[in-house]
Coordinates of C-alpha atoms and ligand atoms in Angstrom, one line a residue:
M1 CA 0.2 0.0 0.0
D2 CA 1.5 3.4 -0.9
A3 CA 1.2 6.8 0.5
A4 CA -1.7 7.5 -2.3
Y5 CA -3.3 4.4 -1.3
C6 CA -3.9 5.0 2.5
S7 CA -4.9 8.6 1.9
D8 CA -7.4 7.3 -0.4
V9 CA -8.7 4.8 2.2
M10 CA -8.4 7.5 5.0
K11 CA -10.9 9.7 2.7
R12 CA -13.2 6.5 2.5
L13 CA -13.2 6.1 5.9
E14 CA -13.8 9.9 6.4
S15 CA -16.8 9.5 4.6
K16 CA -18.0 6.3 6.0
V17 CA -17.8 8.0 9.6
E18 CA -19.4 11.0 8.8
R19 CA -22.4 8.7 7.4
M20 CA -22.4 6.4 10.5
I21 CA -22.8 9.7 13.2
V22 CA -26.2 9.3 11.2
Q23 CA -27.0 5.9 10.9
I24 CA -25.7 5.5 14.4
G25 CA -27.3 8.2 16.2
G26 CA -27.1 8.3 19.8
K27 CA -26.7 4.5 19.9
S28 CA -23.5 2.9 22.1
P29 CA -22.6 0.2 19.5
H30 CA -21.6 -3.1 19.4
V31 CA -22.4 -5.6 16.7
A32 CA -23.6 -5.7 13.5
R33 CA -25.6 -8.5 12.1
E34 CA -26.6 -9.4 8.4
D35 CA -28.6 -6.7 8.4
G36 CA -26.3 -3.7 8.5
I37 CA -27.5 -1.9 11.6
Y38 CA -25.7 -2.0 14.7
D39 CA -27.3 -2.9 18.3
D40 CA -27.6 -0.4 21.1
L41 CA -26.1 -1.7 24.2
K42 CA -25.7 0.3 27.5
P43 CA -22.9 2.1 28.1
D44 CA -21.9 -0.1 31.2
W45 CA -20.6 -2.6 28.1
W46 CA -16.8 -3.0 28.2
T47 CA -17.3 -1.8 24.2
S48 CA -19.0 1.6 25.1
G49 CA -15.8 3.6 24.0
F50 CA -14.7 2.3 20.8
W51 CA -17.8 4.1 19.0
P52 CA -17.0 7.9 20.9
G53 CA -13.3 6.9 20.1
L54 CA -13.7 6.2 16.3
L55 CA -15.3 9.8 16.6
W56 CA -12.4 11.2 18.6
L57 CA -9.4 10.1 16.1
M58 CA -11.5 11.3 13.4
Y59 CA -11.4 14.5 14.5
D60 CA -7.7 14.2 15.6
V61 CA -7.1 13.3 11.6
T62 CA -9.4 15.8 9.7
G63 CA -10.3 18.6 12.7
K64 CA -13.8 18.4 11.4
D65 CA -15.9 19.7 14.2
L66 CA -19.1 17.4 13.4
F67 CA -16.6 14.8 14.4
K68 CA -15.6 16.0 18.0
N69 CA -19.5 17.3 18.6
A70 CA -20.7 14.1 18.2
A71 CA -17.9 12.5 20.9
W72 CA -18.1 15.5 23.3
G73 CA -20.8 14.0 25.4
W74 CA -19.2 10.5 25.9
D75 CA -17.1 10.9 29.0
A76 CA -19.9 11.9 30.7
R77 CA -22.4 9.3 29.6
L78 CA -19.9 6.7 30.8
E79 CA -19.1 8.6 34.0
E80 CA -22.9 7.7 34.9
C81 CA -21.8 4.2 35.4
F82 CA -19.9 4.4 38.5
R83 CA -23.1 6.0 39.7
R84 CA -25.0 2.7 39.7
Y85 CA -25.0 0.5 42.5
P86 CA -24.0 -2.9 41.7
C87 CA -21.1 -1.1 39.5
E88 CA -21.5 -3.1 36.2
L89 CA -17.9 -1.7 35.3
H90 CA -14.6 -3.7 35.4
H91 CA -11.3 -4.1 34.0
D92 CA -12.1 -2.6 31.0
V93 CA -12.2 1.0 32.2
G94 CA -8.9 1.3 30.2
F95 CA -11.0 0.3 26.7
Q96 CA -14.1 2.7 27.7
F97 CA -11.9 5.5 29.4
L98 CA -8.8 6.3 27.1
P99 CA -11.0 6.4 24.0
T100 CA -13.2 9.4 25.8
A101 CA -12.8 11.1 28.8
V102 CA -8.6 11.1 28.5
I103 CA -8.3 11.2 24.9
K104 CA -10.7 14.1 24.9
H105 CA -8.4 15.8 28.2
K106 CA -5.2 15.3 25.8
I107 CA -6.4 16.9 22.2
T108 CA -8.9 19.9 24.2
G109 CA -7.5 20.4 27.6
E110 CA -11.1 19.8 28.6
Q111 CA -10.3 19.3 32.7
E112 CA -13.5 17.3 33.0
G113 CA -11.8 14.2 31.0
L114 CA -8.9 14.8 32.9
R115 CA -11.4 14.6 36.4
I116 CA -13.3 11.2 34.9
G117 CA -10.0 9.9 33.3
L118 CA -8.7 9.8 36.5
E119 CA -11.8 8.6 38.6
A120 CA -11.3 5.9 35.9
A121 CA -7.4 5.2 36.6
N122 CA -8.6 4.7 40.7
F123 CA -11.2 2.4 39.5
L124 CA -8.6 -0.1 37.8
A125 CA -6.0 0.5 40.1
G126 CA -8.4 -0.9 42.9
R127 CA -9.0 -3.9 41.4
F128 CA -5.2 -5.0 41.7
N129 CA -4.8 -8.2 44.0
P130 CA -1.6 -7.4 45.7
A131 CA -0.8 -11.0 46.8
G132 CA -1.1 -12.4 43.1
N133 CA 0.1 -9.3 41.3
F134 CA -3.0 -8.9 38.6
I135 CA -6.0 -7.1 37.9
R136 CA -8.6 -8.8 38.6
A137 CA -11.1 -9.5 35.6
W138 CA -15.1 -9.1 35.8
N139 CA -17.3 -8.9 38.4
G140 CA -18.9 -12.0 40.4
S141 CA -17.7 -14.9 42.0
H142 CA -14.1 -15.9 40.0
L143 CA -12.0 -13.1 42.2
G144 CA -9.5 -15.0 41.2
W145 CA -9.4 -14.5 37.0
A146 CA -7.4 -11.9 35.4
I147 CA -7.1 -11.8 31.8
I148 CA -4.9 -10.6 28.6
D149 CA -6.9 -8.3 27.1
C150 CA -6.3 -6.1 30.3
M151 CA -2.9 -5.5 28.8
M152 CA -4.6 -3.1 26.9
N153 CA -6.2 -1.2 29.9
I154 CA -3.2 -1.0 31.9
P155 CA -1.8 2.2 29.4
L156 CA -4.6 4.1 31.5
L157 CA -2.7 4.1 34.5
F158 CA 0.5 4.8 32.8
W159 CA -1.4 7.6 31.7
A160 CA -2.6 8.5 35.5
T161 CA 1.2 8.2 36.5
E162 CA 1.8 11.0 33.7
V163 CA -0.5 13.6 34.5
T164 CA -0.5 13.2 38.3
G165 CA 3.3 12.3 38.9
D166 CA 2.6 9.6 41.4
P167 CA 4.1 6.0 40.4
R168 CA 1.7 3.6 41.8
Y169 CA -0.4 4.1 39.2
K170 CA 2.1 2.3 36.8
H171 CA 4.0 -0.2 39.7
I172 CA 0.5 -1.7 39.2
A173 CA 0.1 -1.7 35.5
I174 CA 4.3 -3.2 35.6
R175 CA 3.4 -5.8 38.6
H176 CA -0.2 -6.7 36.0
A177 CA 2.3 -7.2 32.8
D178 CA 5.4 -9.2 34.7
T179 CA 2.4 -11.8 35.8
F180 CA 1.3 -12.0 32.4
L181 CA 5.0 -12.3 30.6
Q182 CA 5.6 -15.2 33.3
Y183 CA 2.6 -17.2 33.3
A184 CA 0.4 -16.2 29.7
V185 CA 3.1 -15.7 27.2
R186 CA 4.5 -19.4 25.7
D187 CA 8.1 -19.8 25.0
D188 CA 6.0 -20.2 21.1
G189 CA 5.1 -16.2 21.3
S190 CA 1.6 -17.5 21.5
V191 CA -0.5 -16.5 24.4
C192 CA -3.8 -17.7 26.3
H193 CA -7.5 -15.8 27.5
I194 CA -7.3 -16.3 31.5
L195 CA -4.8 -16.6 34.1
S196 CA -6.6 -18.2 37.1
F197 CA -4.9 -18.1 40.7
D198 CA -5.8 -18.2 44.1
P199 CA -7.2 -14.8 45.2
E200 CA -6.5 -15.5 49.2
S201 CA -2.5 -16.6 48.6
G202 CA -1.8 -15.4 45.1
E203 CA -0.9 -18.6 44.3
F204 CA -1.0 -19.5 40.2
I205 CA -3.5 -22.2 39.7
E206 CA -4.0 -23.1 35.9
P207 CA -4.7 -20.9 32.0
L208 CA -8.2 -21.3 30.9
G209 CA -9.3 -21.5 27.9
G210 CA -11.9 -18.5 27.8
Q211 CA -13.1 -17.1 24.5
G212 CA -10.4 -19.2 23.1
Y213 CA -10.5 -22.6 21.6
S214 CA -9.3 -24.7 24.5
P215 CA -6.5 -23.1 27.7
T216 CA -3.5 -24.4 25.2
S217 CA -4.8 -22.8 22.1
A218 CA -4.6 -19.2 20.9
W219 CA -7.0 -17.1 20.8
S220 CA -6.5 -14.8 18.0
R221 CA -8.2 -11.5 19.2
G222 CA -6.3 -12.4 22.7
N223 CA -3.1 -12.4 20.8
S224 CA -3.7 -9.5 19.1
W225 CA -4.5 -7.7 22.6
A226 CA -1.6 -9.2 23.8
L227 CA 0.9 -8.2 21.4
Y228 CA -0.3 -4.4 21.3
G229 CA -0.1 -4.2 24.7
F230 CA 3.0 -5.6 25.1
A231 CA 4.8 -3.3 22.4
N232 CA 3.0 -0.2 24.6
T233 CA 4.2 -1.6 27.9
Y234 CA 7.8 -1.5 26.4
R235 CA 6.7 2.0 25.1
Y236 CA 5.8 3.0 28.6
T237 CA 8.5 1.6 30.7
G238 CA 11.4 1.2 28.1
D239 CA 11.5 -2.5 29.9
I240 CA 13.2 -4.4 27.0
R241 CA 11.8 -7.8 28.1
Y242 CA 8.4 -6.3 27.0
L243 CA 9.8 -5.5 23.7
N244 CA 11.3 -9.1 23.5
A245 CA 8.1 -10.1 24.2
A246 CA 5.8 -8.4 21.7
K247 CA 8.4 -9.5 18.9
R248 CA 7.9 -12.9 20.2
I249 CA 4.1 -12.6 20.0
A250 CA 4.2 -10.6 16.6
H251 CA 6.2 -13.7 15.2
Y252 CA 4.2 -16.8 16.5
F253 CA 0.7 -14.0 15.1
I254 CA 2.6 -13.2 11.7
A255 CA 3.3 -17.1 10.9
A256 CA 0.1 -18.6 12.1
L257 CA -1.7 -16.1 9.5
P258 CA -3.8 -17.7 6.6
E259 CA -2.8 -17.1 3.0
D260 CA -5.2 -13.7 2.9
H261 CA -3.4 -12.6 5.9
V262 CA -6.6 -12.0 7.8
P263 CA -6.7 -14.1 11.0
H264 CA -9.0 -17.2 11.7
W265 CA -10.8 -16.3 15.7
D266 CA -7.9 -18.9 17.0
F267 CA -4.8 -20.5 15.3
R268 CA -4.4 -23.8 17.0
V269 CA -7.6 -25.6 16.2
E270 CA -7.6 -28.9 14.7
S271 CA -8.8 -27.9 11.4
L272 CA -9.2 -24.6 10.4
E273 CA -10.9 -25.8 7.1
S274 CA -14.7 -24.3 8.6
E275 CA -13.6 -22.3 10.9
E276 CA -14.6 -18.2 11.2
R277 CA -12.4 -15.6 10.6
D278 CA -11.9 -13.0 12.7
T279 CA -11.4 -9.5 11.6
S280 CA -11.1 -7.4 15.0
A281 CA -8.0 -9.5 15.9
G282 CA -6.8 -8.5 12.5
A283 CA -7.1 -4.5 12.8
I284 CA -6.0 -4.7 16.3
A285 CA -2.7 -6.5 15.7
A286 CA -2.3 -4.1 12.5
S287 CA -2.1 -1.1 14.6
G288 CA -0.1 -2.7 17.5
L289 CA 2.4 -3.9 14.8
L290 CA 3.0 -0.5 13.4
D291 CA 3.5 0.8 16.8
L292 CA 6.0 -1.7 17.3
A293 CA 7.9 -1.4 13.6
E294 CA 8.6 2.2 15.3
L295 CA 9.9 0.5 18.2
V296 CA 12.7 -1.7 16.8
P297 CA 16.0 -0.9 15.0
A298 CA 15.7 0.1 11.2
A299 CA 16.8 -3.2 10.0
E300 CA 14.0 -4.4 11.9
K301 CA 10.7 -3.1 11.0
R302 CA 9.8 -4.1 7.5
I303 CA 9.2 -7.4 9.5
Y304 CA 6.1 -6.0 11.2
A305 CA 5.4 -3.5 9.5
G306 CA 5.3 -5.1 6.2
A307 CA 3.1 -8.1 8.2
A308 CA 0.8 -4.9 9.2
H309 CA 0.4 -3.3 5.7
R310 CA -0.6 -6.8 4.5
M311 CA -3.0 -7.6 7.0
L312 CA -4.8 -4.3 6.3
Q313 CA -4.5 -4.3 2.4
S314 CA -6.9 -7.8 3.2
L315 CA -9.3 -6.5 5.4
T316 CA -9.4 -3.4 3.1
E317 CA -10.2 -4.8 -0.6
T318 CA -11.9 -7.9 1.0
Y319 CA -13.2 -7.3 4.4
A320 CA -14.9 -3.8 4.0
T321 CA -18.5 -3.0 3.4
W322 CA -17.3 0.2 0.9
E323 CA -20.1 -0.9 -1.7
K324 CA -22.7 -1.4 1.0
P325 CA -23.5 2.6 2.2
D326 CA -26.4 1.3 4.4
H327 CA -24.2 -0.9 6.5
Q328 CA -23.5 0.9 9.8
A329 CA -20.2 -1.3 10.1
I330 CA -16.7 -0.9 8.4
L331 CA -15.6 -4.2 8.7
V332 CA -17.7 -7.9 8.3
E333 CA -16.8 -11.0 9.4
G334 CA -15.7 -10.4 13.6
T335 CA -16.1 -13.2 15.8
G336 CA -17.2 -12.1 19.8
H337 CA -16.9 -15.3 21.2
K338 CA -16.9 -18.7 19.5
P339 CA -17.2 -21.1 22.3
A340 CA -20.3 -19.9 23.7
K341 CA -21.8 -19.3 20.1
S342 CA -21.8 -15.6 20.5
N343 CA -21.6 -12.6 17.8
I344 CA -20.0 -15.6 15.3
N345 CA -19.2 -13.3 11.2
V346 CA -20.6 -10.4 12.9
S347 CA -19.1 -7.1 12.6
L348 CA -17.9 -6.0 16.1
I349 CA -17.1 -2.1 17.2
Y350 CA -13.7 -2.7 17.9
G351 CA -13.1 -4.4 15.1
D352 CA -13.7 -0.6 13.4
Y353 CA -11.9 1.3 15.6
Y354 CA -8.5 -0.8 15.4
Y355 CA -9.0 -0.8 11.8
A356 CA -9.1 2.8 11.6
E357 CA -6.8 3.8 14.3
A358 CA -4.5 1.9 12.1
M359 CA -5.2 3.6 8.9
A360 CA -4.9 7.0 10.7
K361 CA -0.9 5.7 11.6
L362 CA -0.2 4.9 8.1
N363 CA -1.4 8.3 7.4
G364 CA 1.1 10.0 9.7
W365 CA -1.3 10.3 13.0
T366 CA 1.4 10.1 15.6
R367 CA -1.0 10.6 19.0
R368 CA -1.9 7.5 20.7
I369 CA -5.3 6.3 22.6
F370 CA -4.2 3.3 23.7
Ligands
LIG27 N1 -12.7 -8.0 25.7 C1 -12.9 -9.2 25.4 C2 -12.6 -9.2 24.1 O1 -12.1 -9.4 23.3 O2 -13.6 -10.0 23.5

């Protein structure tokens, strides 16, 4: 993909997201099925930050006020979720408040974004279990579960340390990352989804399959969260162990891709023949690979940037909805939770977000949301 190609895709995205503003309106979208209509979930749900994040991204890239105006009120809307009891928010406040409150503050300097972002960071820090050195996943009875996805939530803690000068936030982020480096990243560079600990003693019990095929499989979206998350953690800390982990995960991920460079939902199932793709995993990994390419020596860049280009070109040419103006999503063929038979072969709002984020990076966008 040369510069003209990337610029053309960005222009198409600009028109597409303008149309989405009218189509989506005040909805909090997560999934669109064959009819191309995005659903409307409550803002407590973990995906509620991605649509506003897409709007802030487009505002930052284009400077057009219609994107900013549509994004503006989302941090306050999401903050309401803290006021409900029982509070349904959990470890995913990073996914919800980095692309709303925090990015709003970064772009506009608005103080409410800062306040709400720090409220979310305090909430995330409060989920840390110091006996096991992990941030607790979800709510309910599994007090000792932690998940790989949370590697993408800890940038909220690094940001909180940056803006307050208080190192406690980053200490928690680093301890969580070290736990996942120790127990979740395998020698071959693949990762599992869930780690189970005794919440009282902190003792590691076992890996669990979660949204992947099995405890020993390689759920592609989990692997993409890990790839991007460890690259981020290196960027925030400068600790080479995280860069090496990100590279190892990337090598496994790239080697496991099928011919058209768009991942199946899990890389390690007996036969991939009739298994669905997960375009969201491809979009997340591509965006992470582009950052990774900026963090490695010049001689290594092409390994990661090349893979990202191939994935994005395939997503652009085979999995996007350019020819369907009534379709409210950007990408098709995402897989939400295959083992639960939920949201298979659908559009996912986070797939749309990370695809646009990666294309923005290819067009010279340098701010980072995660
Ligand atoms: N964070 C949940 C998922 O990736 O589906």
